[in-house]
Amino acid sequence: MNRVATILIVFAMTVTAVSVAVVLAVQFAFPPGQAIASGASVLFALALLHVQIERRRDRRWMEARVSEIAAVAGDVNTEVGRVAAKLAKVDATLPAHVREETEPLVAEVEVLGHLMKQIADTLADFEIRVDEQMGEIAAKGDTPRLSGPPQAPSVQTRLEPREERSAERQGEPIGDSPFSVHPPVRPEPIRAAEPARIPTAFEREVEAAIRAERIEIHLQPIVTLPQRKVRYYEVLTRLRAADERLIAAAEFLPAAEARRLIARLDTYQVIRSFQILKRLTARNREIGLTVNISPLSLVDTGFYREFSAFLNQNRSMADLVQFEFTQAAVREMGPLEAESLAALADIGYRFSVDTVTDLRMDFRGLVDQGFRTVKISVDRLLGRAPMITGDIHPADLSGHLQRQGIALVVDRIETEAQVVDLLDYDVRLAQGFLFSAPRQVRPEILGAAPAADAAKSKAAGR
């Protein structure tokens, strides 16, 4: 339609121009050339007028469209503002609502944890009394004879399940008890009952060292590759025996767990670690620490309450501290341990997985829990020691972990040849005797913070 209208307008303008030229030539006796020039001028003027009219009409149409778009954009901005206001209101009220909903549950969990601790302490005292009594009996050489199974004795010895079942089949005693009991229906030959388990000499040695605080703090650096610049220090504990012999953590930890001294050991280690970190950050703010703690401490109500309060007081250094757990310990963690880790992650602290032997892990889930580093020995990564790889090739592990937000640390490096072999694995953090053996922190450094000592004494006295 617009095309036809344009053709008609052009035709009309041409007719008008020709008419003007004819009238000028016939009526006004203009020369033909002058008449034709006048007609052409009229045609040009009409064409120019038409173009201006069309441009003005197009401009008005465009302005109308822009006004409509601006109105729609204004409506959209209004709606976005309303949605943003609603989201801000939800963000402001949601934490309070969540706290209100979870506070009763947290209180119940804390009460349960306190009750469990009381039960554990009671059982520990009970077992210690049993051990002492059995030790006295064993020392005197008195082996009590029972003519039958005891009925509800107040003190009885725990036997292994296989020994207990065998004793029941043979009608033999299943515990050392000085109390009189009823004879069995069918008397059997009597054997001396096995004495209760008493602490070994090594366990007593470990207990004495921990209670006397003969605990040494050693540091081993974790360096960047290929620059070999120190990025972290791992905190390692050693016990100094009475004969000045050093006891490594792998040796004394089982004994400390058996004597229920892990929380006391972790208390000493954590406070000393922060004391060291303050000295380190005074010279270099980029160096951090990895501190090994036991998962048992996370479910110890008394320890964890003071532990979390201490970490909250030192949250300014949270980005420089990682608490380290073995892969086996991480896999055995239950809801209580996970809740404790979540609370520490909320403060700003991060975690590390050590002694990894199986790559079939949910690394994204670890990141969500706050884990930021994974440690694997160099022999396992290079295929010289057994490791379950799953779908991840060891050569691709570093890049895969980096995409997940986790740094790979290869430890137990002892030779330059191992470093050369790691070049194709894109390893950026390494640890081992090649770079430095664990070195003891000087006692004068550990003794330089009275405030830390006071806090430690308070925590250790529970």
PDB file of C-alpha atoms in Angstrom, residues 40-289:
ATOM      1  CA  ALA A  40      11.641  21.240 -13.028  1.00  0.00           C
ATOM      2  CA  SER A  41      12.102  23.635 -10.111  1.00  0.00           C
ATOM      3  CA  VAL A  42       8.500  23.094  -9.069  1.00  0.00           C
ATOM      4  CA  LEU A  43       9.027  19.296  -9.292  1.00  0.00           C
ATOM      5  CA  PHE A  44      12.179  19.517  -7.131  1.00  0.00           C
ATOM      6  CA  ALA A  45      10.428  21.690  -4.552  1.00  0.00           C
ATOM      7  CA  LEU A  46       7.494  19.288  -4.328  1.00  0.00           C
ATOM      8  CA  ALA A  47       9.874  16.290  -3.930  1.00  0.00           C
ATOM      9  CA  LEU A  48      11.817  18.070  -1.161  1.00  0.00           C
ATOM     10  CA  LEU A  49       8.595  18.933   0.638  1.00  0.00           C
ATOM     11  CA  HIS A  50       7.457  15.313   0.416  1.00  0.00           C
ATOM     12  CA  VAL A  51      10.755  14.030   1.858  1.00  0.00           C
ATOM     13  CA  GLN A  52      10.538  16.418   4.819  1.00  0.00           C
ATOM     14  CA  ILE A  53       6.966  15.376   5.527  1.00  0.00           C
ATOM     15  CA  GLU A  54       7.946  11.670   5.443  1.00  0.00           C
ATOM     16  CA  ARG A  55      10.909  12.237   7.786  1.00  0.00           C
ATOM     17  CA  ARG A  56       8.757  14.097  10.278  1.00  0.00           C
ATOM     18  CA  ARG A  57       6.172  11.341  10.219  1.00  0.00           C
ATOM     19  CA  ASP A  58       8.875   8.658  10.744  1.00  0.00           C
ATOM     20  CA  ARG A  59      10.322  10.653  13.643  1.00  0.00           C
ATOM     21  CA  ARG A  60       6.934  10.889  15.330  1.00  0.00           C
ATOM     22  CA  TRP A  61       6.448   7.146  14.876  1.00  0.00           C
ATOM     23  CA  MET A  62       9.894   6.387  16.335  1.00  0.00           C
ATOM     24  CA  GLU A  63       9.283   8.674  19.311  1.00  0.00           C
ATOM     25  CA  ALA A  64       6.009   6.916  19.993  1.00  0.00           C
ATOM     26  CA  ARG A  65       7.731   3.501  19.939  1.00  0.00           C
ATOM     27  CA  VAL A  66      10.532   4.719  22.240  1.00  0.00           C
ATOM     28  CA  SER A  67       7.952   6.083  24.674  1.00  0.00           C
ATOM     29  CA  GLU A  68       6.190   2.720  24.728  1.00  0.00           C
ATOM     30  CA  ILE A  69       9.483   0.876  25.342  1.00  0.00           C
ATOM     31  CA  ALA A  70      10.411   3.312  28.127  1.00  0.00           C
ATOM     32  CA  ALA A  71       7.040   2.731  29.759  1.00  0.00           C
ATOM     33  CA  VAL A  72       7.513  -1.052  29.601  1.00  0.00           C
ATOM     34  CA  ALA A  73      11.071  -0.731  30.968  1.00  0.00           C
ATOM     35  CA  GLY A  74       9.770   1.412  33.801  1.00  0.00           C
ATOM     36  CA  ASP A  75       7.214  -1.260  34.680  1.00  0.00           C
ATOM     37  CA  VAL A  76       9.935  -3.919  34.599  1.00  0.00           C
ATOM     38  CA  ASN A  77      12.179  -1.831  36.856  1.00  0.00           C
ATOM     39  CA  THR A  78       9.315  -1.390  39.272  1.00  0.00           C
ATOM     40  CA  GLU A  79       8.706  -5.140  39.392  1.00  0.00           C
ATOM     41  CA  VAL A  80      12.425  -5.834  39.827  1.00  0.00           C
ATOM     42  CA  GLY A  81      12.519  -3.355  42.684  1.00  0.00           C
ATOM     43  CA  ARG A  82       9.599  -5.103  44.362  1.00  0.00           C
ATOM     44  CA  VAL A  83      11.265  -8.513  43.960  1.00  0.00           C
ATOM     45  CA  ALA A  84      14.556  -7.139  45.324  1.00  0.00           C
ATOM     46  CA  ALA A  85      12.733  -5.692  48.326  1.00  0.00           C
ATOM     47  CA  LYS A  86      11.062  -9.042  48.986  1.00  0.00           C
ATOM     48  CA  LEU A  87      14.401 -10.885  48.697  1.00  0.00           C
ATOM     49  CA  ALA A  88      16.054  -8.412  51.053  1.00  0.00           C
ATOM     50  CA  LYS A  89      13.254  -8.963  53.535  1.00  0.00           C
ATOM     51  CA  VAL A  90      13.660 -12.738  53.241  1.00  0.00           C
ATOM     52  CA  ASP A  91      17.445 -12.452  53.695  1.00  0.00           C
ATOM     53  CA  ALA A  92      16.912 -10.341  56.796  1.00  0.00           C
ATOM     54  CA  THR A  93      14.356 -12.649  58.403  1.00  0.00           C
ATOM     55  CA  LEU A  94      15.597 -16.070  57.254  1.00  0.00           C
ATOM     56  CA  PRO A  95      18.654 -16.372  59.571  1.00  0.00           C
ATOM     57  CA  ALA A  96      16.567 -15.444  62.594  1.00  0.00           C
ATOM     58  CA  HIS A  97      13.881 -17.914  61.562  1.00  0.00           C
ATOM     59  CA  VAL A  98      16.439 -20.669  61.017  1.00  0.00           C
ATOM     60  CA  ARG A  99      17.998 -19.931  64.405  1.00  0.00           C
ATOM     61  CA  GLU A 100      14.614 -20.110  66.084  1.00  0.00           C
ATOM     62  CA  GLU A 101      13.940 -23.452  64.431  1.00  0.00           C
ATOM     63  CA  THR A 102      17.351 -24.975  65.143  1.00  0.00           C
ATOM     64  CA  GLU A 103      18.069 -23.624  68.633  1.00  0.00           C
ATOM     65  CA  PRO A 104      15.923 -26.278  70.374  1.00  0.00           C
ATOM     66  CA  LEU A 105      17.664 -29.011  68.375  1.00  0.00           C
ATOM     67  CA  VAL A 106      21.103 -27.589  69.138  1.00  0.00           C
ATOM     68  CA  ALA A 107      20.241 -27.398  72.822  1.00  0.00           C
ATOM     69  CA  GLU A 108      19.079 -31.018  72.803  1.00  0.00           C
ATOM     70  CA  VAL A 109      22.233 -32.141  71.012  1.00  0.00           C
ATOM     71  CA  GLU A 110      24.373 -30.268  73.530  1.00  0.00           C
ATOM     72  CA  VAL A 111      22.502 -31.865  76.426  1.00  0.00           C
ATOM     73  CA  LEU A 112      22.930 -35.295  74.846  1.00  0.00           C
ATOM     74  CA  GLY A 113      26.611 -34.636  74.314  1.00  0.00           C
ATOM     75  CA  HIS A 114      26.986 -33.581  77.948  1.00  0.00           C
ATOM     76  CA  LEU A 115      25.201 -36.739  79.096  1.00  0.00           C
ATOM     77  CA  MET A 116      27.377 -38.888  76.852  1.00  0.00           C
ATOM     78  CA  LYS A 117      30.487 -37.244  78.272  1.00  0.00           C
ATOM     79  CA  GLN A 118      29.275 -37.920  81.812  1.00  0.00           C
ATOM     80  CA  ILE A 119      28.607 -41.548  80.916  1.00  0.00           C
ATOM     81  CA  ALA A 120      32.029 -41.861  79.290  1.00  0.00           C
ATOM     82  CA  ASP A 121      33.735 -40.317  82.333  1.00  0.00           C
ATOM     83  CA  THR A 122      31.834 -42.649  84.650  1.00  0.00           C
ATOM     84  CA  LEU A 123      32.783 -45.686  82.586  1.00  0.00           C
ATOM     85  CA  ALA A 124      36.380 -44.513  82.455  1.00  0.00           C
ATOM     86  CA  ASP A 125      36.530 -44.189  86.248  1.00  0.00           C
ATOM     87  CA  PHE A 126      34.867 -47.578  86.563  1.00  0.00           C
ATOM     88  CA  GLU A 127      37.389 -49.238  84.256  1.00  0.00           C
ATOM     89  CA  ILE A 128      40.291 -47.561  86.018  1.00  0.00           C
ATOM     90  CA  ARG A 129      39.068 -48.941  89.362  1.00  0.00           C
ATOM     91  CA  VAL A 130      38.672 -52.380  87.793  1.00  0.00           C
ATOM     92  CA  ASP A 131      42.171 -52.172  86.318  1.00  0.00           C
ATOM     93  CA  GLU A 132      43.620 -51.162  89.674  1.00  0.00           C
ATOM     94  CA  GLN A 133      41.831 -53.978  91.511  1.00  0.00           C
ATOM     95  CA  MET A 134      42.854 -56.557  88.930  1.00  0.00           C
ATOM     96  CA  GLY A 135      46.408 -55.260  89.018  1.00  0.00           C
ATOM     97  CA  GLU A 136      46.498 -55.706  92.791  1.00  0.00           C
ATOM     98  CA  ILE A 137      45.074 -59.212  92.478  1.00  0.00           C
ATOM     99  CA  ALA A 138      47.575 -60.127  89.771  1.00  0.00           C
ATOM    100  CA  ALA A 139      50.428 -58.686  91.833  1.00  0.00           C
ATOM    101  CA  LYS A 140      49.495 -60.729  94.888  1.00  0.00           C
ATOM    102  CA  GLY A 141      49.206 -63.869  92.802  1.00  0.00           C
ATOM    103  CA  ASP A 142      45.672 -64.515  94.051  1.00  0.00           C
ATOM    104  CA  THR A 143      43.669 -66.300  91.357  1.00  0.00           C
ATOM    105  CA  PRO A 144      40.047 -66.547  92.483  1.00  0.00           C
ATOM    106  CA  ARG A 145      38.235 -69.784  91.753  1.00  0.00           C
ATOM    107  CA  LEU A 146      34.578 -69.666  90.830  1.00  0.00           C
ATOM    108  CA  SER A 147      32.378 -72.713  90.807  1.00  0.00           C
ATOM    109  CA  GLY A 148      30.018 -71.297  88.220  1.00  0.00           C
ATOM    110  CA  PRO A 149      29.007 -68.222  86.265  1.00  0.00           C
ATOM    111  CA  PRO A 150      28.463 -65.141  88.445  1.00  0.00           C
ATOM    112  CA  GLN A 151      25.035 -63.677  88.973  1.00  0.00           C
ATOM    113  CA  ALA A 152      25.099 -59.844  88.636  1.00  0.00           C
ATOM    114  CA  PRO A 153      28.522 -59.178  90.163  1.00  0.00           C
ATOM    115  CA  SER A 154      29.304 -55.540  90.734  1.00  0.00           C
ATOM    116  CA  VAL A 155      32.683 -55.833  88.970  1.00  0.00           C
ATOM    117  CA  GLN A 156      33.359 -58.149  86.048  1.00  0.00           C
ATOM    118  CA  THR A 157      36.040 -58.488  83.457  1.00  0.00           C
ATOM    119  CA  ARG A 158      35.346 -57.963  79.788  1.00  0.00           C
ATOM    120  CA  LEU A 159      36.436 -60.898  77.622  1.00  0.00           C
ATOM    121  CA  GLU A 160      36.752 -61.154  73.916  1.00  0.00           C
ATOM    122  CA  PRO A 161      33.522 -62.468  72.305  1.00  0.00           C
ATOM    123  CA  ARG A 162      35.187 -65.715  71.202  1.00  0.00           C
ATOM    124  CA  GLU A 163      36.572 -66.391  74.699  1.00  0.00           C
ATOM    125  CA  GLU A 164      33.236 -65.492  76.287  1.00  0.00           C
ATOM    126  CA  ARG A 165      31.266 -67.877  74.078  1.00  0.00           C
ATOM    127  CA  SER A 166      33.815 -70.635  74.747  1.00  0.00           C
ATOM    128  CA  ALA A 167      33.545 -70.055  78.488  1.00  0.00           C
ATOM    129  CA  GLU A 168      29.758 -70.267  78.368  1.00  0.00           C
ATOM    130  CA  ARG A 169      29.852 -73.551  76.448  1.00  0.00           C
ATOM    131  CA  GLN A 170      32.247 -75.111  78.934  1.00  0.00           C
ATOM    132  CA  GLY A 171      30.572 -73.725  82.042  1.00  0.00           C
ATOM    133  CA  GLU A 172      33.731 -71.785  82.911  1.00  0.00           C
ATOM    134  CA  PRO A 173      33.922 -68.411  84.653  1.00  0.00           C
ATOM    135  CA  ILE A 174      33.804 -65.343  82.418  1.00  0.00           C
ATOM    136  CA  GLY A 175      35.260 -62.828  84.827  1.00  0.00           C
ATOM    137  CA  ASP A 176      37.489 -62.336  87.865  1.00  0.00           C
ATOM    138  CA  SER A 177      35.308 -61.590  90.861  1.00  0.00           C
ATOM    139  CA  PRO A 178      35.915 -62.228  94.549  1.00  0.00           C
ATOM    140  CA  PHE A 179      32.204 -62.539  95.248  1.00  0.00           C
ATOM    141  CA  SER A 180      30.606 -65.927  96.023  1.00  0.00           C
ATOM    142  CA  VAL A 181      28.256 -67.402  93.429  1.00  0.00           C
ATOM    143  CA  HIS A 182      25.911 -70.352  93.082  1.00  0.00           C
ATOM    144  CA  PRO A 183      27.408 -73.589  91.795  1.00  0.00           C
ATOM    145  CA  PRO A 184      26.458 -74.851  88.340  1.00  0.00           C
ATOM    146  CA  VAL A 185      24.237 -77.849  87.811  1.00  0.00           C
ATOM    147  CA  ARG A 186      27.037 -79.760  86.084  1.00  0.00           C
ATOM    148  CA  PRO A 187      30.402 -78.936  87.651  1.00  0.00           C
ATOM    149  CA  GLU A 188      33.361 -78.883  85.279  1.00  0.00           C
ATOM    150  CA  PRO A 189      37.083 -78.712  85.882  1.00  0.00           C
ATOM    151  CA  ILE A 190      37.975 -75.213  86.984  1.00  0.00           C
ATOM    152  CA  ARG A 191      40.450 -72.988  85.135  1.00  0.00           C
ATOM    153  CA  ALA A 192      41.872 -69.725  86.367  1.00  0.00           C
ATOM    154  CA  ALA A 193      40.072 -66.737  84.843  1.00  0.00           C
ATOM    155  CA  GLU A 194      42.060 -64.376  82.660  1.00  0.00           C
ATOM    156  CA  PRO A 195      42.984 -61.162  84.504  1.00  0.00           C
ATOM    157  CA  ALA A 196      41.515 -57.867  83.316  1.00  0.00           C
ATOM    158  CA  ARG A 197      43.510 -55.829  80.836  1.00  0.00           C
ATOM    159  CA  ILE A 198      45.760 -53.400  82.602  1.00  0.00           C
ATOM    160  CA  PRO A 199      47.600 -50.510  80.924  1.00  0.00           C
ATOM    161  CA  THR A 200      50.822 -51.515  79.268  1.00  0.00           C
ATOM    162  CA  ALA A 201      54.090 -49.956  80.268  1.00  0.00           C
ATOM    163  CA  PHE A 202      54.095 -47.945  77.048  1.00  0.00           C
ATOM    164  CA  GLU A 203      50.593 -46.602  77.711  1.00  0.00           C
ATOM    165  CA  ARG A 204      51.641 -45.530  81.192  1.00  0.00           C
ATOM    166  CA  GLU A 205      54.741 -43.895  79.711  1.00  0.00           C
ATOM    167  CA  VAL A 206      52.622 -41.973  77.190  1.00  0.00           C
ATOM    168  CA  GLU A 207      50.144 -40.938  79.882  1.00  0.00           C
ATOM    169  CA  ALA A 208      52.934 -39.681  82.119  1.00  0.00           C
ATOM    170  CA  ALA A 209      54.477 -37.665  79.278  1.00  0.00           C
ATOM    171  CA  ILE A 210      51.168 -36.016  78.335  1.00  0.00           C
ATOM    172  CA  ARG A 211      50.187 -35.199  81.905  1.00  0.00           C
ATOM    173  CA  ALA A 212      53.653 -33.752  82.538  1.00  0.00           C
ATOM    174  CA  GLU A 213      53.359 -31.806  79.254  1.00  0.00           C
ATOM    175  CA  ARG A 214      56.571 -33.244  77.865  1.00  0.00           C
ATOM    176  CA  ILE A 215      55.135 -32.421  74.440  1.00  0.00           C
ATOM    177  CA  GLU A 216      57.320 -31.017  71.698  1.00  0.00           C
ATOM    178  CA  ILE A 217      56.001 -29.083  68.704  1.00  0.00           C
ATOM    179  CA  HIS A 218      57.796 -29.693  65.414  1.00  0.00           C
ATOM    180  CA  LEU A 219      57.209 -27.879  62.117  1.00  0.00           C
ATOM    181  CA  GLN A 220      57.703 -29.243  58.604  1.00  0.00           C
ATOM    182  CA  PRO A 221      57.311 -26.850  55.646  1.00  0.00           C
ATOM    183  CA  ILE A 222      54.962 -27.296  52.697  1.00  0.00           C
ATOM    184  CA  VAL A 223      56.564 -25.537  49.733  1.00  0.00           C
ATOM    185  CA  THR A 224      55.429 -24.331  46.335  1.00  0.00           C
ATOM    186  CA  LEU A 225      56.799 -25.884  43.164  1.00  0.00           C
ATOM    187  CA  PRO A 226      58.974 -25.102  41.347  1.00  0.00           C
ATOM    188  CA  GLN A 227      59.936 -22.030  43.435  1.00  0.00           C
ATOM    189  CA  ARG A 228      60.195 -24.052  46.690  1.00  0.00           C
ATOM    190  CA  LYS A 229      58.853 -21.124  48.670  1.00  0.00           C
ATOM    191  CA  VAL A 230      57.314 -21.985  52.048  1.00  0.00           C
ATOM    192  CA  ARG A 231      53.520 -21.727  51.910  1.00  0.00           C
ATOM    193  CA  TYR A 232      52.452 -23.672  55.024  1.00  0.00           C
ATOM    194  CA  TYR A 233      53.978 -25.383  58.015  1.00  0.00           C
ATOM    195  CA  GLU A 234      52.501 -28.644  59.260  1.00  0.00           C
ATOM    196  CA  VAL A 235      52.390 -28.895  63.052  1.00  0.00           C
ATOM    197  CA  LEU A 236      53.681 -32.272  64.269  1.00  0.00           C
ATOM    198  CA  THR A 237      53.734 -33.371  67.909  1.00  0.00           C
ATOM    199  CA  ARG A 238      56.317 -35.554  69.614  1.00  0.00           C
ATOM    200  CA  LEU A 239      56.421 -36.823  73.188  1.00  0.00           C
ATOM    201  CA  ARG A 240      59.624 -36.742  75.193  1.00  0.00           C
ATOM    202  CA  ALA A 241      59.887 -39.931  77.255  1.00  0.00           C
ATOM    203  CA  ALA A 242      61.472 -40.042  80.685  1.00  0.00           C
ATOM    204  CA  ASP A 243      64.653 -41.441  79.117  1.00  0.00           C
ATOM    205  CA  GLU A 244      64.782 -38.475  76.660  1.00  0.00           C
ATOM    206  CA  ARG A 245      63.590 -40.671  73.803  1.00  0.00           C
ATOM    207  CA  LEU A 246      61.261 -39.034  71.245  1.00  0.00           C
ATOM    208  CA  ILE A 247      57.956 -40.806  70.591  1.00  0.00           C
ATOM    209  CA  ALA A 248      56.310 -40.128  67.221  1.00  0.00           C
ATOM    210  CA  ALA A 249      52.594 -39.450  66.861  1.00  0.00           C
ATOM    211  CA  ALA A 250      51.966 -42.715  65.005  1.00  0.00           C
ATOM    212  CA  GLU A 251      53.235 -44.556  68.096  1.00  0.00           C
ATOM    213  CA  PHE A 252      51.647 -42.626  70.949  1.00  0.00           C
ATOM    214  CA  LEU A 253      48.217 -41.746  69.477  1.00  0.00           C
ATOM    215  CA  PRO A 254      46.685 -45.235  70.016  1.00  0.00           C
ATOM    216  CA  ALA A 255      47.965 -45.222  73.588  1.00  0.00           C
ATOM    217  CA  ALA A 256      46.637 -41.688  74.161  1.00  0.00           C
ATOM    218  CA  GLU A 257      43.225 -42.733  72.842  1.00  0.00           C
ATOM    219  CA  ALA A 258      43.236 -45.787  75.117  1.00  0.00           C
ATOM    220  CA  ARG A 259      43.983 -43.560  78.126  1.00  0.00           C
ATOM    221  CA  ARG A 260      41.436 -40.921  76.966  1.00  0.00           C
ATOM    222  CA  LEU A 261      43.983 -38.134  76.741  1.00  0.00           C
ATOM    223  CA  ILE A 262      43.382 -37.035  73.143  1.00  0.00           C
ATOM    224  CA  ALA A 263      41.413 -33.915  74.122  1.00  0.00           C
ATOM    225  CA  ARG A 264      44.169 -32.838  76.506  1.00  0.00           C
ATOM    226  CA  LEU A 265      46.786 -33.373  73.802  1.00  0.00           C
ATOM    227  CA  ASP A 266      44.782 -31.453  71.175  1.00  0.00           C
ATOM    228  CA  THR A 267      44.223 -28.582  73.609  1.00  0.00           C
ATOM    229  CA  TYR A 268      47.965 -28.182  74.120  1.00  0.00           C
ATOM    230  CA  GLN A 269      48.700 -28.511  70.405  1.00  0.00           C
ATOM    231  CA  VAL A 270      46.077 -26.009  69.202  1.00  0.00           C
ATOM    232  CA  ILE A 271      47.024 -23.285  71.672  1.00  0.00           C
ATOM    233  CA  ARG A 272      50.731 -23.695  70.953  1.00  0.00           C
ATOM    234  CA  SER A 273      50.029 -23.656  67.198  1.00  0.00           C
ATOM    235  CA  PHE A 274      48.277 -20.297  67.387  1.00  0.00           C
ATOM    236  CA  GLN A 275      51.101 -18.982  69.528  1.00  0.00           C
ATOM    237  CA  ILE A 276      53.557 -20.005  66.793  1.00  0.00           C
ATOM    238  CA  LEU A 277      51.319 -18.576  64.068  1.00  0.00           C
ATOM    239  CA  LYS A 278      51.308 -15.164  65.729  1.00  0.00           C
ATOM    240  CA  ARG A 279      55.099 -15.158  65.631  1.00  0.00           C
ATOM    241  CA  LEU A 280      55.116 -16.241  61.968  1.00  0.00           C
ATOM    242  CA  THR A 281      52.568 -13.669  60.796  1.00  0.00           C
ATOM    243  CA  ALA A 282      54.547 -10.898  62.448  1.00  0.00           C
ATOM    244  CA  ARG A 283      57.157 -11.487  59.714  1.00  0.00           C
ATOM    245  CA  ASN A 284      55.138 -12.963  56.822  1.00  0.00           C
ATOM    246  CA  ARG A 285      51.357 -12.774  56.568  1.00  0.00           C
ATOM    247  CA  GLU A 286      51.223 -15.329  53.729  1.00  0.00           C
ATOM    248  CA  ILE A 287      52.457 -18.366  55.706  1.00  0.00           C
ATOM    249  CA  GLY A 288      49.818 -20.609  57.292  1.00  0.00           C
ATOM    250  CA  LEU A 289      49.633 -23.725  59.471  1.00  0.00           C
TER     251      LEU A 289
END
